[in-house]
mmCIF file of C-alpha atoms in Angstrom:
data_model
loop_
_atom_site.group_PDB
_atom_site.id
_atom_site.type_symbol
_atom_site.label_atom_id
_atom_site.label_comp_id
_atom_site.label_asym_id
_atom_site.label_seq_id
_atom_site.Cartn_x
_atom_site.Cartn_y
_atom_site.Cartn_z
ATOM 1 C CA GLU A 105 -99.086 -43.741 190.535
ATOM 2 C CA ILE A 106 -99.425 -43.374 186.844
ATOM 3 C CA VAL A 107 -98.907 -39.889 185.408
ATOM 4 C CA MET A 108 -100.858 -38.768 182.421
ATOM 5 C CA THR A 109 -99.351 -35.981 180.210
ATOM 6 C CA GLN A 110 -101.376 -34.282 177.574
ATOM 7 C CA SER A 111 -99.956 -32.122 174.788
ATOM 8 C CA PRO A 112 -100.242 -29.524 173.590
ATOM 9 C CA ALA A 113 -101.739 -27.457 176.391
ATOM 10 C CA THR A 114 -103.645 -25.298 173.860
ATOM 11 C CA LEU A 115 -104.335 -25.964 170.157
ATOM 12 C CA SER A 116 -105.782 -23.516 167.679
ATOM 13 C CA VAL A 117 -107.154 -25.000 164.418
ATOM 14 C CA SER A 118 -109.267 -23.672 161.643
ATOM 15 C CA PRO A 119 -112.751 -25.031 160.868
ATOM 16 C CA GLY A 120 -112.726 -27.972 158.529
ATOM 17 C CA GLU A 121 -109.170 -28.984 159.391
ATOM 18 C CA ARG A 122 -107.952 -31.813 161.560
ATOM 19 C CA ALA A 123 -106.811 -31.648 165.183
ATOM 20 C CA THR A 124 -104.542 -34.249 166.828
ATOM 21 C CA LEU A 125 -104.304 -34.377 170.598
ATOM 22 C CA SER A 126 -101.783 -36.448 172.373
ATOM 23 C CA CYS A 127 -101.803 -38.240 175.755
ATOM 24 C CA ARG A 128 -98.903 -40.107 177.313
ATOM 25 C CA ALA A 129 -98.920 -42.430 180.202
ATOM 26 C CA SER A 130 -95.852 -42.872 182.516
ATOM 27 C CA GLN A 131 -96.342 -46.613 182.477
ATOM 28 C CA GLY A 132 -98.011 -49.017 180.090
ATOM 29 C CA ILE A 133 -101.758 -49.125 180.471
ATOM 30 C CA SER A 134 -102.681 -51.454 177.497
ATOM 31 C CA ASN A 135 -105.765 -49.830 175.953
ATOM 32 C CA ASP A 136 -107.379 -48.666 179.161
ATOM 33 C CA LEU A 137 -107.690 -45.056 178.195
ATOM 34 C CA ALA A 138 -110.681 -42.764 177.691
ATOM 35 C CA TRP A 139 -111.113 -39.330 176.161
ATOM 36 C CA TYR A 140 -113.624 -36.688 177.415
ATOM 37 C CA GLN A 141 -114.779 -33.402 176.058
ATOM 38 C CA GLN A 142 -115.905 -30.627 178.432
ATOM 39 C CA LYS A 143 -117.415 -27.226 177.486
ATOM 40 C CA PRO A 144 -117.723 -24.440 180.047
ATOM 41 C CA GLY A 145 -120.386 -24.891 182.636
ATOM 42 C CA GLN A 146 -121.071 -28.448 181.483
ATOM 43 C CA ALA A 147 -120.318 -31.904 182.819
ATOM 44 C CA PRO A 148 -117.768 -33.929 180.817
ATOM 45 C CA ARG A 149 -118.925 -35.945 177.873
ATOM 46 C CA LEU A 150 -117.333 -39.342 177.134
ATOM 47 C CA LEU A 151 -115.983 -39.521 173.529
ATOM 48 C CA ILE A 152 -113.721 -42.563 173.439
ATOM 49 C CA PHE A 153 -113.142 -45.495 175.670
ATOM 50 C CA ARG A 154 -110.808 -48.506 175.309
ATOM 51 C CA ALA A 155 -108.496 -46.186 173.522
ATOM 52 C CA SER A 156 -110.450 -46.342 170.194
ATOM 53 C CA THR A 157 -114.051 -47.216 170.788
ATOM 54 C CA ARG A 158 -116.481 -44.323 170.187
ATOM 55 C CA ALA A 159 -119.037 -43.756 172.907
ATOM 56 C CA THR A 160 -122.741 -43.828 171.999
ATOM 57 C CA GLY A 161 -123.813 -40.944 169.947
ATOM 58 C CA VAL A 162 -120.353 -39.602 169.206
ATOM 59 C CA PRO A 163 -119.814 -38.613 165.584
ATOM 60 C CA ALA A 164 -117.348 -40.625 163.451
ATOM 61 C CA ARG A 165 -115.054 -37.664 162.937
ATOM 62 C CA PHE A 166 -113.866 -38.251 166.512
ATOM 63 C CA GLY A 167 -111.159 -41.034 166.519
ATOM 64 C CA GLY A 168 -108.890 -42.504 169.059
ATOM 65 C CA GLY A 169 -105.741 -44.559 168.789
ATOM 66 C CA GLY A 170 -102.707 -45.970 170.492
ATOM 67 C CA SER A 171 -101.904 -48.429 173.172
ATOM 68 C CA GLY A 172 -99.269 -48.866 175.860
ATOM 69 C CA THR A 173 -98.106 -45.463 176.722
ATOM 70 C CA GLU A 174 -98.912 -43.229 173.645
ATOM 71 C CA PHE A 175 -102.424 -42.247 172.633
ATOM 72 C CA THR A 176 -104.044 -39.816 170.231
ATOM 73 C CA LEU A 177 -107.433 -38.218 169.828
ATOM 74 C CA THR A 178 -108.076 -37.074 166.236
ATOM 75 C CA ILE A 179 -110.921 -34.776 165.372
ATOM 76 C CA SER A 180 -111.417 -34.342 161.649
ATOM 77 C CA SER A 181 -113.426 -31.701 159.804
ATOM 78 C CA LEU A 182 -113.472 -29.437 162.825
ATOM 79 C CA GLN A 183 -116.624 -27.552 163.618
ATOM 80 C CA SER A 184 -117.007 -24.496 165.860
ATOM 81 C CA GLU A 185 -118.882 -26.615 168.439
ATOM 82 C CA ASP A 186 -115.741 -28.681 169.040
ATOM 83 C CA SER A 187 -114.256 -25.815 170.906
ATOM 84 C CA ALA A 188 -113.733 -27.336 174.381
ATOM 85 C CA VAL A 189 -111.189 -28.772 176.730
ATOM 86 C CA TYR A 190 -110.351 -32.376 176.074
ATOM 87 C CA TYR A 191 -109.134 -34.733 178.858
ATOM 88 C CA CYS A 192 -107.672 -38.286 178.732
ATOM 89 C CA HIS A 193 -107.618 -40.620 181.713
ATOM 90 C CA GLN A 194 -106.255 -44.068 182.422
ATOM 91 C CA TYR A 195 -108.197 -46.774 184.137
ATOM 92 C CA ASN A 196 -105.722 -49.607 183.981
ATOM 93 C CA ARG A 197 -105.166 -49.421 187.697
ATOM 94 C CA TRP A 198 -106.259 -47.481 190.754
ATOM 95 C CA PRO A 199 -106.167 -44.490 191.199
ATOM 96 C CA ILE A 200 -107.809 -43.370 188.033
ATOM 97 C CA ILE A 201 -105.815 -40.388 186.737
ATOM 98 C CA PHE A 202 -106.718 -37.719 184.328
ATOM 99 C CA GLY A 203 -104.333 -35.702 182.224
ATOM 100 C CA GLN A 204 -104.231 -31.949 182.655
ATOM 101 C CA GLY A 205 -106.321 -31.265 179.538
ATOM 102 C CA THR A 206 -105.818 -29.715 176.041
ATOM 103 C CA ARG A 207 -107.808 -26.560 175.230
ATOM 104 C CA LEU A 208 -108.978 -26.670 171.648
ATOM 105 C CA GLU A 209 -109.726 -23.387 170.043
ATOM 106 C CA ILE A 210 -111.357 -23.038 166.600
ATOM 107 C CA LYS A 211 -109.986 -20.070 164.745
ATOM 108 C CA GLU B 268 -134.733 -40.631 180.720
ATOM 109 C CA VAL B 269 -131.593 -41.567 182.436
ATOM 110 C CA LYS B 270 -130.781 -38.919 185.058
ATOM 111 C CA LEU B 271 -128.384 -38.228 187.938
ATOM 112 C CA VAL B 272 -129.207 -35.245 190.288
ATOM 113 C CA GLU B 273 -126.612 -34.223 192.899
ATOM 114 C CA SER B 274 -127.361 -32.122 195.985
ATOM 115 C CA GLY B 275 -125.891 -31.298 199.316
ATOM 116 C CA GLY B 276 -123.150 -28.832 198.287
ATOM 117 C CA GLY B 277 -122.618 -25.522 199.976
ATOM 118 C CA LEU B 278 -120.162 -23.520 202.068
ATOM 119 C CA VAL B 279 -118.454 -25.123 204.959
ATOM 120 C CA GLN B 280 -115.626 -24.208 207.165
ATOM 121 C CA PRO B 281 -112.209 -25.956 207.142
ATOM 122 C CA GLY B 282 -112.434 -29.088 209.340
ATOM 123 C CA GLY B 283 -116.118 -29.357 208.777
ATOM 124 C CA SER B 284 -118.307 -32.144 207.266
ATOM 125 C CA LEU B 285 -120.719 -32.336 204.378
ATOM 126 C CA ARG B 286 -122.743 -35.160 202.821
ATOM 127 C CA LEU B 287 -123.434 -35.110 199.176
ATOM 128 C CA SER B 288 -126.305 -37.083 197.588
ATOM 129 C CA CYS B 289 -126.951 -38.214 194.051
ATOM 130 C CA VAL B 290 -130.402 -39.454 193.093
ATOM 131 C CA ALA B 291 -130.685 -41.745 190.037
ATOM 132 C CA SER B 292 -133.631 -42.244 187.812
ATOM 133 C CA GLY B 293 -134.508 -43.921 184.488
ATOM 134 C CA PHE B 294 -132.324 -47.073 184.970
ATOM 135 C CA THR B 295 -131.757 -49.994 187.285
ATOM 136 C CA PHE B 296 -129.424 -48.243 189.795
ATOM 137 C CA SER B 297 -128.436 -51.414 191.652
ATOM 138 C CA THR B 298 -126.691 -52.959 188.627
ATOM 139 C CA HIS B 299 -124.224 -50.167 187.957
ATOM 140 C CA TRP B 300 -120.807 -48.965 189.340
ATOM 141 C CA MET B 301 -121.106 -45.451 190.598
ATOM 142 C CA SER B 302 -118.475 -42.749 191.073
ATOM 143 C CA TRP B 303 -117.673 -39.268 192.360
ATOM 144 C CA VAL B 304 -115.393 -37.041 190.252
ATOM 145 C CA ARG B 305 -114.482 -33.498 191.142
ATOM 146 C CA GLN B 306 -113.279 -30.248 189.603
ATOM 147 C CA ALA B 307 -111.718 -27.349 191.403
ATOM 148 C CA PRO B 308 -112.652 -23.947 189.955
ATOM 149 C CA GLY B 309 -110.761 -23.390 186.687
ATOM 150 C CA LYS B 310 -108.905 -26.707 187.065
ATOM 151 C CA GLY B 311 -108.993 -30.235 185.532
ATOM 152 C CA LEU B 312 -110.971 -33.270 186.520
ATOM 153 C CA GLU B 313 -110.019 -35.477 189.469
ATOM 154 C CA TRP B 314 -111.429 -38.841 190.211
ATOM 155 C CA VAL B 315 -112.538 -39.203 193.947
ATOM 156 C CA ALA B 316 -114.180 -42.565 194.535
ATOM 157 C CA ASN B 317 -115.977 -45.608 193.108
ATOM 158 C CA ILE B 318 -118.400 -48.108 194.578
ATOM 159 C CA LYS B 319 -119.445 -51.434 193.253
ATOM 160 C CA PRO B 320 -123.176 -52.074 192.385
ATOM 161 C CA ASP B 321 -123.821 -54.025 195.590
ATOM 162 C CA GLY B 322 -121.714 -51.685 197.752
ATOM 163 C CA SER B 323 -119.336 -54.429 198.712
ATOM 164 C CA GLU B 324 -116.181 -52.801 197.265
ATOM 165 C CA ASP B 325 -114.943 -49.169 197.023
ATOM 166 C CA GLN B 326 -111.865 -47.274 195.880
ATOM 167 C CA TYR B 327 -110.556 -43.769 196.686
ATOM 168 C CA VAL B 328 -108.032 -41.308 195.552
ATOM 169 C CA ASP B 329 -105.277 -40.989 198.131
ATOM 170 C CA SER B 330 -106.296 -37.491 199.143
ATOM 171 C CA ALA B 331 -109.783 -38.801 200.125
ATOM 172 C CA LYS B 332 -108.736 -41.929 202.019
ATOM 173 C CA GLY B 333 -109.601 -41.737 205.694
ATOM 174 C CA ARG B 334 -111.707 -38.599 205.208
ATOM 175 C CA PHE B 335 -114.373 -39.414 202.644
ATOM 176 C CA THR B 336 -116.760 -42.350 202.487
ATOM 177 C CA ILE B 337 -118.763 -43.313 199.411
ATOM 178 C CA SER B 338 -121.885 -45.292 199.950
ATOM 179 C CA ARG B 339 -125.171 -46.208 198.233
ATOM 180 C CA ASP B 340 -128.734 -47.177 199.092
ATOM 181 C CA ASN B 341 -129.955 -49.212 196.151
ATOM 182 C CA ALA B 342 -133.516 -49.178 197.614
ATOM 183 C CA LYS B 343 -133.513 -45.397 197.364
ATOM 184 C CA ASN B 344 -131.605 -45.261 194.043
ATOM 185 C CA SER B 345 -129.126 -42.984 195.816
ATOM 186 C CA LEU B 346 -125.377 -42.476 196.002
ATOM 187 C CA TYR B 347 -123.703 -40.580 198.808
ATOM 188 C CA LEU B 348 -120.304 -39.007 199.637
ATOM 189 C CA GLN B 349 -119.693 -38.291 203.322
ATOM 190 C CA MET B 350 -116.810 -35.737 203.508
ATOM 191 C CA ASN B 351 -115.162 -35.085 206.836
ATOM 192 C CA SER B 352 -112.141 -33.000 207.896
ATOM 193 C CA LEU B 353 -112.677 -30.783 204.852
ATOM 194 C CA ARG B 354 -109.784 -28.637 203.542
ATOM 195 C CA ALA B 355 -109.701 -25.624 201.245
ATOM 196 C CA GLU B 356 -108.296 -27.795 198.533
ATOM 197 C CA ASP B 357 -111.527 -29.917 198.551
ATOM 198 C CA THR B 358 -113.315 -26.911 197.096
ATOM 199 C CA SER B 359 -114.708 -28.188 193.819
ATOM 200 C CA VAL B 360 -117.770 -29.013 191.780
ATOM 201 C CA TYR B 361 -118.576 -32.724 192.636
ATOM 202 C CA TYR B 362 -120.091 -34.825 189.907
ATOM 203 C CA CYS B 363 -121.688 -38.260 190.333
ATOM 204 C CA ALA B 364 -121.292 -40.616 187.381
ATOM 205 C CA ARG B 365 -122.564 -43.921 186.270
ATOM 206 C CA ASP B 366 -120.397 -46.582 184.659
ATOM 207 C CA PHE B 367 -117.240 -44.574 185.153
ATOM 208 C CA PRO B 368 -114.547 -45.469 184.028
ATOM 209 C CA TRP B 369 -115.376 -48.591 182.073
ATOM 210 C CA ALA B 370 -118.425 -47.437 180.110
ATOM 211 C CA GLU B 371 -119.861 -50.950 179.924
ATOM 212 C CA THR B 372 -123.118 -49.584 178.413
ATOM 213 C CA GLY B 373 -121.198 -47.610 175.781
ATOM 214 C CA THR B 374 -121.308 -44.393 177.629
ATOM 215 C CA VAL B 375 -120.925 -42.679 181.031
ATOM 216 C CA VAL B 376 -123.813 -40.744 182.529
ATOM 217 C CA TRP B 377 -123.049 -37.617 184.534
ATOM 218 C CA GLY B 378 -124.987 -35.397 186.839
ATOM 219 C CA GLN B 379 -124.829 -31.675 186.645
ATOM 220 C CA GLY B 380 -122.642 -31.234 189.643
ATOM 221 C CA THR B 381 -122.897 -29.695 193.061
ATOM 222 C CA LEU B 382 -120.446 -27.096 194.336
ATOM 223 C CA VAL B 383 -118.631 -27.496 197.647
ATOM 224 C CA THR B 384 -116.790 -24.431 198.948
ATOM 225 C CA VAL B 385 -114.457 -24.885 201.971
ATOM 226 C CA SER B 386 -113.624 -21.480 203.395
#
């Protein structure tokens, strides 16, 4: 089973700045990685799939990169509404595994 | 409007059973992979099961194998999760989702979730 490790656990960034979130897979997963945003009391929202493709309606300030075992989610020009927990998950092979999440706080 | 509405959650004793339902509207249900994903209170997301559009193939997380069964009725635009031998650790909000994980349509559609409490 592939293990997904996200870092940091919590990130605090000022509005207008850039946030970089990391996700590492214990085995190579090509670009079969997605990123989700989840706010309290809400269902997850897909941001990025295939490691770097933005989902429909996602602003361009959300960007994904990486392949193999190392991946990043970059959020530029942070806004207050970006405060949320962000999850990555791999879908290269069954079972689909999520990372434990990164909590992004806007100062 | 594309919509998924879950129901069937509630309080059940350990060892008991529950059947979750998810009714889809606003799209051609029979052409999409469907999934169940859960989230324990205050915890992260966990994929539970997937089912092919025609129902001919399914996949499960190890903790669900032998206890949970995912199924669908394309004539009723409905997805189901039969959960047997429930344990305290199955306590979660259960979400149904369309096109998870591959997002072939450019996004993944989620329901609002239904809470299952095993106690």
